[in-house]
CSV table of C-alpha atoms in Angstrom, one decimal:
chain,number,residue,atom,x,y,z
A,1,MET,CA,-152.3,19.8,-15.4
A,2,SER,CA,-155.6,20.9,-14.2
A,3,ASP,CA,-153.9,22.8,-11.4
A,4,ILE,CA,-151.9,24.9,-13.8
A,5,LYS,CA,-153.4,28.3,-14.7
A,6,THR,CA,-152.2,31.0,-17.1
A,7,LEU,CA,-151.8,34.7,-16.5
A,8,GLU,CA,-152.7,36.2,-19.9
A,9,MET,CA,-152.2,39.6,-21.6
A,10,PRO,CA,-155.3,41.6,-20.6
A,11,LYS,CA,-157.5,43.6,-22.9
A,12,TRP,CA,-157.8,47.1,-21.6
A,13,GLY,CA,-160.2,48.9,-24.0
A,14,LEU,CA,-161.8,48.0,-27.3
A,15,SER,CA,-158.9,49.2,-29.4
A,16,MET,CA,-156.2,47.3,-27.5
A,17,GLU,CA,-154.7,44.5,-29.7
A,18,GLU,CA,-151.2,44.0,-28.1
A,19,GLY,CA,-149.1,45.1,-25.1
A,20,THR,CA,-145.5,45.3,-24.1
A,21,LEU,CA,-144.4,43.8,-20.8
A,22,LEU,CA,-142.2,46.3,-19.1
A,23,GLN,CA,-141.3,44.5,-15.9
A,24,TRP,CA,-142.3,41.7,-13.6
A,25,LEU,CA,-143.1,42.8,-10.0
A,26,LEU,CA,-142.8,39.2,-8.7
A,27,LYS,CA,-140.1,36.4,-9.1
A,28,GLU,CA,-140.7,32.8,-10.1
A,29,GLY,CA,-141.7,31.0,-6.9
A,30,ASP,CA,-143.4,34.0,-5.3
A,31,SER,CA,-147.0,33.5,-4.1
A,32,PHE,CA,-149.6,36.2,-4.8
A,33,ALA,CA,-153.1,37.0,-3.8
A,34,LYS,CA,-156.1,37.9,-6.0
A,35,GLY,CA,-155.8,41.6,-7.0
A,36,GLN,CA,-152.1,41.8,-6.2
A,37,GLU,CA,-149.9,43.7,-8.7
A,38,ILE,CA,-148.1,41.2,-11.0
A,39,CYS,CA,-146.4,43.2,-13.7
A,40,GLU,CA,-146.4,46.4,-15.6
A,41,ILE,CA,-147.7,46.5,-19.2
A,42,GLU,CA,-147.5,49.3,-21.8
A,43,THR,CA,-150.2,49.7,-24.4
A,44,SER,CA,-150.3,52.2,-27.3
A,45,LYS,CA,-151.7,54.8,-24.9
A,46,ILE,CA,-150.8,54.0,-21.3
A,47,VAL,CA,-148.6,52.1,-18.8
A,48,ASN,CA,-150.8,50.1,-16.5
A,49,VAL,CA,-150.3,47.5,-13.7
A,50,PHE,CA,-151.7,44.0,-14.3
A,51,GLU,CA,-153.5,42.7,-11.2
A,52,ALA,CA,-153.8,39.0,-10.5
A,53,PRO,CA,-157.3,37.6,-11.4
A,54,PHE,CA,-156.8,34.8,-8.9
A,55,ALA,CA,-154.5,33.7,-6.1
A,56,GLY,CA,-151.6,31.3,-6.7
A,57,THR,CA,-147.8,30.9,-7.1
A,58,LEU,CA,-145.8,32.2,-10.0
A,59,ARG,CA,-144.0,29.1,-11.3
A,60,ARG,CA,-142.9,29.9,-14.8
A,61,VAL,CA,-142.5,33.2,-16.7
A,62,LEU,CA,-143.2,32.9,-20.5
A,63,VAL,CA,-142.8,36.5,-21.6
A,64,GLY,CA,-139.8,38.6,-20.6
A,65,PRO,CA,-139.4,42.3,-20.1
A,66,GLY,CA,-139.5,44.3,-23.4
A,67,GLU,CA,-141.5,41.6,-25.3
A,68,THR,CA,-144.7,42.6,-27.2
A,69,VAL,CA,-147.5,40.0,-27.4
A,70,PRO,CA,-151.1,40.1,-28.6
A,71,VAL,CA,-154.0,40.2,-26.2
A,72,GLY,CA,-154.8,36.8,-24.7
A,73,VAL,CA,-151.3,35.3,-24.9
A,74,ALA,CA,-150.1,33.6,-21.8
A,75,LEU,CA,-147.6,35.7,-19.9
A,76,ALA,CA,-146.8,33.2,-17.2
A,77,LEU,CA,-147.9,30.0,-15.5
A,78,ALA,CA,-149.2,29.8,-12.0
A,79,ALA,CA,-149.5,26.5,-10.1
A,80,ASP,CA,-149.2,25.0,-6.7
A,81,PRO,CA,-145.5,24.3,-5.6
A,82,SER,CA,-146.3,20.6,-5.6
A,83,VAL,CA,-146.7,20.6,-9.4
A,84,ALA,CA,-143.6,19.1,-11.0
A,85,GLU,CA,-141.4,21.0,-13.4
A,86,ASP,CA,-142.0,18.4,-16.1
A,87,GLU,CA,-145.7,19.1,-16.0
A,88,LEU,CA,-145.1,22.9,-16.3
A,89,LYS,CA,-142.8,22.2,-19.3
A,90,ALA,CA,-145.4,20.0,-21.0
A,91,PHE,CA,-148.1,22.6,-20.3
A,92,ALA,CA,-146.0,25.4,-21.8
A,93,ALA,CA,-145.2,23.3,-24.8
A,94,LYS,CA,-148.9,22.7,-25.3
A,95,LEU,CA,-149.6,26.4,-25.3
A,96,GLY,CA,-147.0,27.0,-28.0
A,97,GLY,CA,-144.9,30.0,-28.8
A,98,THR,CA,-143.2,30.2,-25.3
A,99,SER,CA,-139.9,32.0,-25.0
A,100,VAL,CA,-136.9,29.8,-24.1
A,101,ALA,CA,-135.1,32.9,-22.8
A,102,ALA,CA,-138.0,33.5,-20.4
A,103,GLU,CA,-137.4,30.3,-18.5
A,104,ALA,CA,-134.9,32.3,-16.4
A,105,SER,CA,-136.1,34.8,-13.8
A,106,PRO,CA,-136.6,38.2,-15.5
A,107,ALA,CA,-134.9,39.9,-12.5
A,108,ALA,CA,-131.7,38.0,-13.3
A,109,SER,CA,-131.7,38.9,-16.9
A,110,THR,CA,-129.5,41.9,-17.9
A,111,ASP,CA,-129.6,41.5,-21.7
A,112,LYS,CA,-131.4,44.3,-23.6
A,113,ALA,CA,-132.5,42.3,-26.6
A,114,GLN,CA,-134.9,43.7,-29.2
A,115,PRO,CA,-138.5,43.1,-28.2
A,116,ALA,CA,-139.9,40.0,-29.9
A,117,VAL,CA,-143.5,39.9,-31.0
A,118,LYS,CA,-145.1,36.5,-30.3
A,119,LEU,CA,-148.4,35.3,-31.7
A,120,PRO,CA,-150.8,32.9,-29.9
A,121,ALA,CA,-150.7,29.3,-31.0
A,122,ALA,CA,-153.6,28.4,-33.2
A,123,GLY,CA,-153.1,24.7,-33.8
A,124,PRO,CA,-150.0,23.0,-35.3
A,125,VAL,CA,-147.7,25.2,-37.2
A,126,LYS,CA,-146.6,24.0,-40.6
A,127,SER,CA,-142.9,24.7,-41.2
A,128,VAL,CA,-142.3,26.3,-44.6
A,129,GLN,CA,-138.7,26.5,-45.8
A,130,ALA,CA,-138.0,29.6,-47.8
A,131,PRO,CA,-136.5,29.1,-51.3
A,132,ALA,CA,-132.8,29.7,-51.6
A,133,ALA,CA,-131.9,32.9,-53.2
A,134,ALA,CA,-131.2,32.5,-56.8
A,135,SER,CA,-127.7,33.5,-57.8
A,136,PRO,CA,-127.6,34.4,-61.4
A,137,VAL,CA,-124.3,33.6,-63.2
A,138,ALA,CA,-122.2,36.5,-64.4
A,139,SER,CA,-122.5,35.6,-68.1
A,140,GLY,CA,-124.2,33.1,-70.4
A,141,GLN,CA,-127.7,32.2,-71.2
A,142,THR,CA,-130.4,30.7,-68.9
A,143,ARG,CA,-130.2,26.9,-69.0
A,144,ILE,CA,-133.2,24.9,-68.0
A,145,PRO,CA,-132.6,21.3,-66.8
A,146,ALA,CA,-134.5,18.6,-68.6
A,147,SER,CA,-136.2,17.6,-65.4
A,148,LEU,CA,-138.0,20.9,-65.3
A,149,GLN,CA,-138.9,21.2,-68.9
A,150,GLY,CA,-142.5,20.9,-70.0
A,151,GLU,CA,-145.7,22.8,-70.7
A,152,THR,CA,-147.7,24.5,-67.9
A,153,GLU,CA,-151.4,24.5,-67.8
A,154,ALA,CA,-152.1,27.9,-66.2
A,155,GLY,CA,-155.6,27.0,-65.1
A,156,GLN,CA,-154.4,24.2,-62.9
A,157,ILE,CA,-151.3,25.9,-61.4
A,158,HIS,CA,-151.5,28.1,-58.3
A,159,ALA,CA,-148.8,30.7,-59.2
A,160,THR,CA,-148.4,34.5,-59.6
A,161,SER,CA,-149.1,35.9,-63.1
A,162,ARG,CA,-145.4,36.9,-63.3
A,163,ALA,CA,-144.3,33.4,-62.5
A,164,LEU,CA,-146.7,32.0,-65.2
A,165,ARG,CA,-145.3,34.3,-67.8
A,166,GLN,CA,-141.7,33.5,-66.8
A,167,ALA,CA,-142.4,29.8,-66.9
A,168,SER,CA,-144.0,30.0,-70.3
A,169,ARG,CA,-141.0,32.0,-71.7
A,170,LEU,CA,-138.4,29.5,-70.3
A,171,GLY,CA,-140.5,26.4,-71.0
A,172,VAL,CA,-140.6,25.3,-67.4
A,173,ASP,CA,-143.3,23.0,-66.1
A,174,LEU,CA,-144.6,24.7,-62.9
A,175,GLY,CA,-146.1,21.4,-61.8
A,176,LYS,CA,-142.6,20.3,-60.8
A,177,VAL,CA,-141.9,23.5,-58.8
A,178,LYS,CA,-142.8,23.7,-55.1
A,179,GLY,CA,-144.3,27.1,-54.0
A,180,SER,CA,-143.5,28.8,-50.7
A,181,GLY,CA,-146.4,31.2,-50.7
A,182,ARG,CA,-149.8,31.0,-49.1
A,183,ASP,CA,-151.5,27.7,-50.0
A,184,GLY,CA,-148.4,26.7,-52.0
A,185,ARG,CA,-148.5,29.6,-54.4
A,186,ILE,CA,-145.5,29.7,-56.7
A,187,SER,CA,-143.6,33.0,-57.2
A,188,VAL,CA,-140.7,33.9,-59.5
A,189,ALA,CA,-138.3,33.4,-56.6
A,190,ASP,CA,-139.6,29.8,-56.3
A,191,LEU,CA,-139.2,29.3,-60.0
A,192,GLU,CA,-135.6,30.6,-60.0
A,193,ALA,CA,-134.7,28.6,-56.9
A,194,ALA,CA,-136.0,25.4,-58.5
A,195,ILE,CA,-133.9,26.0,-61.6
A,196,ILE,CA,-130.7,26.5,-59.6
A,197,ALA,CA,-131.5,23.5,-57.3
A,198,ALA,CA,-131.9,21.2,-60.4
A,199,GLY,CA,-128.5,22.2,-61.7
A,200,GLY,CA,-129.6,24.9,-64.2
A,201,GLN,CA,-128.3,28.4,-64.4
A,202,LEU,CA,-129.8,31.9,-64.9
A,203,ALA,CA,-128.4,34.6,-67.1
A,204,ALA,CA,-127.4,37.7,-65.3
A,205,PRO,CA,-129.9,40.6,-66.0
A,206,ALA,CA,-128.6,43.1,-68.5
A,207,LEU,CA,-127.6,46.3,-66.7
A,208,PRO,CA,-128.3,49.7,-68.3
A,209,ARG,CA,-125.3,51.2,-69.9
A,210,ARG,CA,-124.1,54.4,-68.5
A,211,LEU,CA,-122.2,56.9,-70.7
A,212,ASP,CA,-119.2,58.2,-68.9
A,213,LYS,CA,-118.9,61.2,-71.2
A,214,ALA,CA,-121.4,63.3,-73.1
A,215,PRO,CA,-121.5,62.7,-76.9
A,216,ARG,CA,-119.6,65.3,-79.0
A,217,SER,CA,-121.1,66.9,-82.1
A,218,VAL,CA,-119.0,67.6,-85.3
A,219,ALA,CA,-121.5,69.7,-87.2
A,220,ASP,CA,-120.7,73.3,-88.1
A,221,ASP,CA,-121.8,75.5,-85.2
A,222,SER,CA,-121.1,78.9,-86.8
A,223,GLN,CA,-124.9,79.5,-87.2
A,224,VAL,CA,-125.8,78.5,-83.6
A,225,PRO,CA,-127.0,81.7,-81.8
A,226,ALA,CA,-124.5,82.5,-79.0
A,227,THR,CA,-123.1,85.4,-77.1
A,228,PRO,CA,-119.6,86.6,-78.3
A,229,LEU,CA,-118.1,85.6,-75.0
A,230,ALA,CA,-119.6,82.1,-75.2
A,231,ARG,CA,-118.4,81.6,-78.8
A,232,ARG,CA,-114.8,82.6,-77.8
A,233,LEU,CA,-114.9,80.4,-74.7
A,234,ALA,CA,-116.2,77.4,-76.7
A,235,ALA,CA,-113.3,77.9,-79.2
A,236,GLN,CA,-110.8,77.9,-76.4
A,237,LEU,CA,-112.2,74.8,-74.8
A,238,GLY,CA,-112.9,72.9,-78.0
A,239,ILE,CA,-116.7,72.8,-77.3
A,240,ASN,CA,-119.2,72.5,-80.2
A,241,LEU,CA,-122.0,74.9,-79.7
A,242,HIS,CA,-124.5,72.2,-80.8
A,243,ASP,CA,-123.6,70.4,-77.5
A,244,CYS,CA,-124.6,73.4,-75.4
A,245,ARG,CA,-128.0,74.3,-74.1
A,246,ALA,CA,-129.3,77.8,-75.0
A,247,SER,CA,-130.4,79.4,-71.7
A,248,GLY,CA,-129.2,83.0,-72.5
A,249,SER,CA,-131.3,85.9,-73.7
A,250,ARG,CA,-133.1,85.6,-77.0
A,251,GLY,CA,-132.4,81.8,-77.0
A,252,ARG,CA,-128.6,82.2,-77.3
A,253,VAL,CA,-125.9,80.0,-75.8
A,254,SER,CA,-124.3,81.8,-72.8
A,255,ARG,CA,-120.9,81.4,-71.1
A,256,GLU,CA,-122.5,79.3,-68.4
A,257,ASP,CA,-123.9,76.9,-71.0
A,258,VAL,CA,-120.4,76.4,-72.5
A,259,GLN,CA,-118.9,75.8,-69.0
A,260,ALA,CA,-121.6,73.2,-68.3
A,261,ALA,CA,-120.9,71.4,-71.6
A,262,SER,CA,-117.3,71.4,-70.7
A,263,LEU,CA,-118.0,69.7,-67.4
A,264,LEU,CA,-120.2,67.1,-69.1
A,265,ARG,CA,-117.5,66.4,-71.6
A,266,GLU,CA,-115.0,65.6,-68.8
A,267,GLY,CA,-117.6,63.2,-67.4
A,268,VAL,CA,-118.6,65.4,-64.5
A,269,SER,CA,-122.2,66.7,-64.1
A,270,ALA,CA,-122.5,69.9,-62.2
A,271,ALA,CA,-126.0,68.9,-61.0
A,272,ALA,CA,-124.9,65.4,-60.0
A,273,SER,CA,-121.9,66.9,-58.1
A,274,GLU,CA,-124.3,69.2,-56.1
A,275,VAL,CA,-126.6,66.3,-55.3
A,276,ALA,CA,-123.7,64.1,-54.2
A,277,ALA,CA,-122.4,66.9,-52.0
A,278,ALA,CA,-125.8,67.5,-50.5
A,279,SER,CA,-126.2,63.7,-49.8
A,280,ALA,CA,-122.8,63.5,-48.2
A,281,ALA,CA,-123.5,66.4,-46.0
A,282,ALA,CA,-126.9,65.1,-44.9
A,283,ASP,CA,-126.9,63.8,-41.4
A,284,PHE,CA,-130.0,62.2,-39.9
A,285,GLU,CA,-131.1,59.7,-37.3
A,286,ASN,CA,-133.7,56.9,-37.8
A,287,LEU,CA,-136.1,56.9,-34.8
A,288,PRO,CA,-138.5,53.9,-34.4
A,289,MET,CA,-142.1,54.9,-33.9
A,290,SER,CA,-143.5,54.1,-30.5
A,291,GLY,CA,-146.7,52.2,-30.0
A,292,MET,CA,-148.5,55.5,-29.1
A,293,ARG,CA,-147.1,57.2,-32.2
A,294,ARG,CA,-148.3,54.3,-34.5
A,295,ALA,CA,-151.7,54.4,-32.9
A,296,ILE,CA,-152.0,58.2,-33.4
A,297,ALA,CA,-150.8,57.9,-37.0
A,298,ALA,CA,-153.3,55.1,-37.8
A,299,ARG,CA,-156.3,56.8,-36.2
A,300,LEU,CA,-155.7,60.3,-37.6
A,301,GLN,CA,-154.9,59.0,-41.1
A,302,GLU,CA,-158.2,57.1,-41.1
A,303,SER,CA,-160.0,60.2,-39.8
A,304,LYS,CA,-158.6,62.5,-42.4
A,305,ARG,CA,-159.3,59.9,-45.2
A,306,SER,CA,-162.8,58.9,-44.2
A,307,ALA,CA,-164.3,62.0,-42.5
A,308,PRO,CA,-165.0,65.0,-44.8
A,309,HIS,CA,-163.6,67.8,-42.7
A,310,PHE,CA,-164.9,71.4,-42.9
A,311,ARG,CA,-163.8,74.2,-40.6
A,312,LEU,CA,-165.5,77.3,-39.1
A,313,THR,CA,-163.4,80.1,-37.5
A,314,GLY,CA,-164.5,82.7,-35.0
A,315,ASP,CA,-163.1,85.4,-32.7
A,316,LEU,CA,-164.0,85.4,-29.0
A,317,ASP,CA,-163.8,88.5,-26.7
A,318,LEU,CA,-162.0,87.4,-23.5
A,319,GLU,CA,-162.4,90.6,-21.4
A,320,ARG,CA,-165.2,89.3,-19.2
A,321,LEU,CA,-163.9,85.8,-19.0
A,322,LEU,CA,-160.5,87.0,-17.8
A,323,ALA,CA,-162.2,89.2,-15.2
A,324,LEU,CA,-164.2,86.2,-13.9
A,325,ARG,CA,-161.0,84.1,-13.8
A,326,LYS,CA,-159.2,86.7,-11.8
A,327,GLU,CA,-162.1,87.0,-9.3
A,328,VAL,CA,-162.5,83.2,-8.8
A,329,ASN,CA,-158.8,82.7,-8.3
A,330,ALA,CA,-158.7,85.6,-5.8
A,331,ALA,CA,-161.8,84.6,-3.9
A,332,ILE,CA,-161.3,80.8,-3.5
A,333,PRO,CA,-158.1,79.7,-1.7
A,334,GLY,CA,-156.3,76.8,-3.4
A,335,VAL,CA,-158.1,77.2,-6.7
A,336,LYS,CA,-156.1,78.1,-9.8
A,337,VAL,CA,-158.5,78.3,-12.7
A,338,SER,CA,-157.0,78.6,-16.2
A,339,VAL,CA,-158.6,80.0,-19.4
A,340,ASN,CA,-158.6,76.5,-20.8
A,341,ASP,CA,-160.7,75.3,-17.8
A,342,LEU,CA,-163.2,78.0,-18.5
A,343,LEU,CA,-163.3,77.1,-22.2
A,344,VAL,CA,-163.9,73.4,-21.4
A,345,LYS,CA,-166.8,74.4,-19.2
A,346,ALA,CA,-168.2,76.7,-22.0
A,347,CYS,CA,-167.8,73.9,-24.5
A,348,GLY,CA,-169.7,71.4,-22.2
A,349,GLN,CA,-172.6,73.8,-21.8
A,350,ALA,CA,-172.7,74.8,-25.5
A,351,LEU,CA,-172.8,71.1,-26.4
A,352,VAL,CA,-175.9,70.6,-24.3
A,353,GLU,CA,-177.5,73.6,-25.8
A,354,VAL,CA,-176.7,72.4,-29.3
A,355,PRO,CA,-177.0,68.6,-28.8
A,356,ASP,CA,-176.6,67.7,-32.5
A,357,VAL,CA,-172.9,68.6,-32.2
A,358,ASN,CA,-172.5,66.4,-29.1
A,359,VAL,CA,-172.4,63.2,-31.2
A,360,GLN,CA,-170.4,60.3,-32.4
A,361,PHE,CA,-170.6,58.6,-35.8
A,362,ASP,CA,-171.0,54.8,-35.8
A,363,GLU,CA,-169.6,54.0,-39.2
A,364,ALA,CA,-170.3,50.3,-39.0
A,365,ALA,CA,-174.0,50.8,-38.2
A,366,GLN,CA,-174.3,54.1,-40.2
A,367,SER,CA,-175.9,55.8,-37.3
A,368,ILE,CA,-175.4,58.8,-35.1
A,369,ARG,CA,-175.1,58.6,-31.3
A,370,ARG,CA,-176.3,61.7,-29.6
A,371,PHE,CA,-175.4,62.1,-25.9
A,372,ALA,CA,-177.2,63.8,-23.0
A,373,ASP,CA,-174.0,64.8,-21.2
A,374,ALA,CA,-170.9,66.4,-22.7
A,375,ASP,CA,-167.8,64.3,-22.2
A,376,VAL,CA,-165.0,66.7,-23.3
A,377,SER,CA,-161.7,65.2,-24.3
A,378,VAL,CA,-158.7,67.5,-23.6
A,379,ALA,CA,-155.6,67.0,-25.8
A,380,VAL,CA,-152.4,66.6,-23.8
A,381,ALA,CA,-149.0,66.6,-25.4
A,382,LEU,CA,-146.6,64.0,-24.2
A,383,PRO,CA,-142.9,63.3,-25.2
A,384,THR,CA,-144.1,60.2,-27.0
A,385,GLY,CA,-147.2,61.6,-28.7
A,386,LEU,CA,-150.7,62.8,-27.8
A,387,ILE,CA,-153.4,61.6,-25.4
A,388,THR,CA,-156.9,62.9,-24.7
A,389,PRO,CA,-158.1,62.4,-21.1
A,390,ILE,CA,-161.8,63.1,-20.7
A,391,VAL,CA,-163.7,65.4,-18.4
A,392,ARG,CA,-167.0,63.5,-18.0
A,393,ALA,CA,-170.2,65.4,-17.9
A,394,ALA,CA,-168.5,68.8,-18.1
A,395,ASN,CA,-171.8,70.5,-18.5
A,396,ARG,CA,-172.8,69.5,-15.0
A,397,LYS,CA,-169.6,70.3,-13.1
A,398,SER,CA,-168.5,73.5,-11.6
A,399,ILE,CA,-165.5,75.5,-13.0
A,400,SER,CA,-163.4,74.7,-9.9
A,401,ALA,CA,-164.2,70.9,-10.2
A,402,ILE,CA,-163.3,70.9,-13.9
A,403,SER,CA,-160.0,72.7,-13.1
A,404,ALA,CA,-159.1,70.1,-10.4
A,405,GLU,CA,-160.1,67.2,-12.7
A,406,ILE,CA,-158.1,68.5,-15.6
A,407,HIS,CA,-155.0,69.0,-13.4
A,408,ALA,CA,-155.3,65.4,-12.1
A,409,LEU,CA,-155.9,63.9,-15.6
A,410,VAL,CA,-152.9,65.8,-17.0
A,411,SER,CA,-150.7,64.6,-14.2
A,412,LYS,CA,-151.8,61.0,-14.8
A,413,ALA,CA,-151.3,61.3,-18.5
A,414,LYS,CA,-147.7,62.6,-18.1
A,415,ALA,CA,-147.0,59.8,-15.6
A,416,GLY,CA,-148.5,57.2,-17.9
A,417,THR,CA,-151.0,56.0,-15.3
A,418,LEU,CA,-154.3,56.9,-17.0
A,419,LYS,CA,-157.0,54.1,-16.9
A,420,PRO,CA,-158.6,53.2,-20.2
A,421,GLU,CA,-162.0,54.6,-19.1
A,422,GLU,CA,-160.2,58.0,-18.5
A,423,PHE,CA,-159.2,58.5,-22.1
A,424,GLN,CA,-161.4,56.3,-24.3
A,425,GLY,CA,-164.7,57.6,-25.6
A,426,GLY,CA,-165.6,61.3,-25.3
A,427,THR,CA,-168.2,63.2,-27.4
A,428,PHE,CA,-166.1,66.3,-28.3
A,429,SER,CA,-162.4,67.3,-28.2
A,430,VAL,CA,-160.6,70.5,-27.3
A,431,SER,CA,-157.0,71.1,-28.5
A,432,ASN,CA,-155.3,74.3,-27.1
A,433,LEU,CA,-152.0,75.5,-28.5
A,434,GLY,CA,-152.4,79.1,-27.2
A,435,MET,CA,-149.8,78.6,-24.5
A,436,LEU,CA,-147.2,78.0,-27.3
A,437,GLY,CA,-148.0,81.2,-29.0
A,438,VAL,CA,-150.0,79.8,-31.9
A,439,ARG,CA,-152.7,82.3,-33.0
A,440,GLN,CA,-154.8,79.9,-35.1
A,441,PHE,CA,-154.7,76.3,-36.4
A,442,ASP,CA,-156.9,73.5,-37.7
A,443,ALA,CA,-157.3,70.2,-35.8
A,444,ILE,CA,-158.1,66.7,-37.1
A,445,ILE,CA,-161.2,65.1,-35.7
A,446,ASN,CA,-160.7,62.4,-33.1
A,447,PRO,CA,-163.0,59.5,-34.3
A,448,PRO,CA,-165.7,58.5,-33.7
A,449,GLN,CA,-166.4,62.1,-32.4
A,450,GLY,CA,-168.0,64.5,-34.8
A,451,ALA,CA,-166.1,67.7,-34.0
A,452,ILE,CA,-163.0,69.2,-32.4
A,453,LEU,CA,-162.2,72.8,-31.3
A,454,ALA,CA,-158.8,74.2,-31.9
A,455,ILE,CA,-157.9,77.1,-29.6
A,456,GLY,CA,-155.3,79.7,-30.3
A,457,ALA,CA,-153.5,82.3,-28.1
A,458,GLY,CA,-155.4,85.1,-26.5
A,459,GLU,CA,-153.9,88.5,-27.4
A,460,ALA,CA,-154.6,92.2,-27.4
A,461,ARG,CA,-156.1,93.3,-30.8
A,462,ALA,CA,-157.5,96.4,-32.1
A,463,VAL,CA,-161.3,96.0,-32.6
A,464,VAL,CA,-164.3,98.2,-33.2
A,465,ARG,CA,-166.8,98.6,-30.4
A,466,ASP,CA,-169.7,101.0,-30.7
A,467,GLY,CA,-168.0,102.8,-33.6
A,468,GLN,CA,-164.8,103.3,-31.6
A,469,LEU,CA,-161.4,101.6,-32.2
A,470,VAL,CA,-160.4,99.9,-28.9
A,471,VAL,CA,-157.9,97.3,-27.7
A,472,ARG,CA,-159.5,94.1,-26.4
A,473,GLN,CA,-158.2,90.6,-25.5
A,474,GLN,CA,-159.3,88.4,-28.4
A,475,LEU,CA,-159.1,84.7,-29.0
A,476,THR,CA,-159.4,82.8,-32.3
A,477,VAL,CA,-161.0,79.3,-32.4
A,478,SER,CA,-161.5,76.9,-35.3
A,479,LEU,CA,-164.2,74.2,-35.2
A,480,SER,CA,-163.4,71.1,-37.3
A,481,CYS,CA,-166.6,69.2,-38.1
A,482,ASP,CA,-167.3,65.8,-39.8
A,483,HIS,CA,-169.7,66.8,-42.6
A,484,ARG,CA,-171.3,63.3,-42.5
A,485,VAL,CA,-173.0,64.2,-39.2
A,486,ILE,CA,-172.7,68.0,-38.8
A,487,ASP,CA,-173.6,70.6,-41.3
A,488,GLY,CA,-172.2,74.1,-41.7
A,489,ALA,CA,-175.2,75.9,-40.1
A,490,LEU,CA,-175.2,73.5,-37.2
A,491,GLY,CA,-171.5,74.1,-36.6
A,492,ALA,CA,-172.0,77.9,-36.9
A,493,ARG,CA,-174.8,77.7,-34.3
A,494,PHE,CA,-172.5,75.9,-31.9
A,495,LEU,CA,-169.9,78.7,-32.3
A,496,GLN,CA,-172.6,81.3,-31.7
A,497,VAL,CA,-173.6,79.7,-28.4
A,498,LEU,CA,-169.9,79.3,-27.4
A,499,LYS,CA,-169.2,83.0,-28.1
A,500,ARG,CA,-172.2,84.0,-26.0
A,501,LEU,CA,-171.0,81.9,-23.1
A,502,VAL,CA,-167.4,83.1,-23.3
A,503,GLU,CA,-168.4,86.8,-23.6
A,504,THR,CA,-171.1,86.5,-20.9
A,505,PRO,CA,-169.4,84.0,-18.5
A,506,SER,CA,-171.9,84.6,-15.7
A,507,LEU,CA,-174.2,82.3,-17.8
A,508,MET,CA,-171.9,79.4,-16.9
A,509,LEU,CA,-172.4,79.9,-13.1
A,510,VAL,CA,-176.2,79.4,-13.1
């Protein structure tokens, strides 16, 4: 068996814990060279191609398309053609957790089964049989067999507190009950299952009684404050005014109150009818969360919970920036610089001038990492979620280079072909919703970064310049900061520098 090797789920990036095998690019029996593409794997962020770490022959597929497995789990076995099938089978059995369905070639499989999550084998697995569901009888008292009766010493029994109370009430010796929980812990379900298995019975739980009709009062209602119309209507319908609420003026019973009491008397609640009608009309679809959506939810929830956010907002004048953009696009063939490209360049330069914003917070070590270069993450919206490819060292790159790099990264992100190093890390993030017409918004920090800039739409606004009211192209930005590492004055300083660079864009060319 020494000639048998495993192709295992790779670990692409520190945050990767599992991957979904999308398709095999080889069939069983095919030979492959080192570095050859073997299969496609989807992580929470990207779809990547797994390259063979060695040369060999694909002999047995263990994980089929659509299956999700943790990092390090064997995907397939590689061995020389001379290795017998029995040896492969024994080796696969030794690994544990192999898929029987995967014994066939994935190319021949046409079933679209639900993805199965498989865990790596970690020694012999102890089979635990779940207790049978207790079926309480429809009537009668709980009857405990003599074989289970006895006193329970709570200090020596591994059981839940609820199971201990139930056993004490029923007089059951938990020492005679087998638990199905961790380390043999006994639950109420185990207790009830043992009673049923020993021939006892459980009384059905008492159900709350529901009144089909509202109670009727017989007291004299002549002194109950009510409008004349309500009193006449109550007499016609036989409603006692004591059974009506008083929602009219001066605390009187109104006609609507009498009508509501009439409906209750007939066993129909107006409110319940409306709720039932609304529920019947509701039409919705349950959509499972993708791996990317789950990763986004976990990261941003943790960021919002642990990082004390504060926000600073400022307005930027775009007149000179737009003029520079127009000049660059007209002067350089093949270059199409966007406002977002220029803002990324401005952020990169501002981060170098205010280095204490160009930081990450290491929560485990309780330390601040300050970087020499500005690696700016640019948020890109995808149909399945959000990803942030990184423009490395944006402070040292030209505007045209940043424009070309952002275009390439966005294309890769939409195609799902980004490499881990192209979206993991970053010292600062930029999120731009201006193209969607959003004037201003607040963004959640992308941990472990210390800040993120939310960019709204540029628009013509009336502003005062030199005492005169003029129309200028303005842009509103909001800076979200982690108050653990960035204070208000520091964030304001960053916005000041950013404003100076945007309103004097020639500073970004030197």
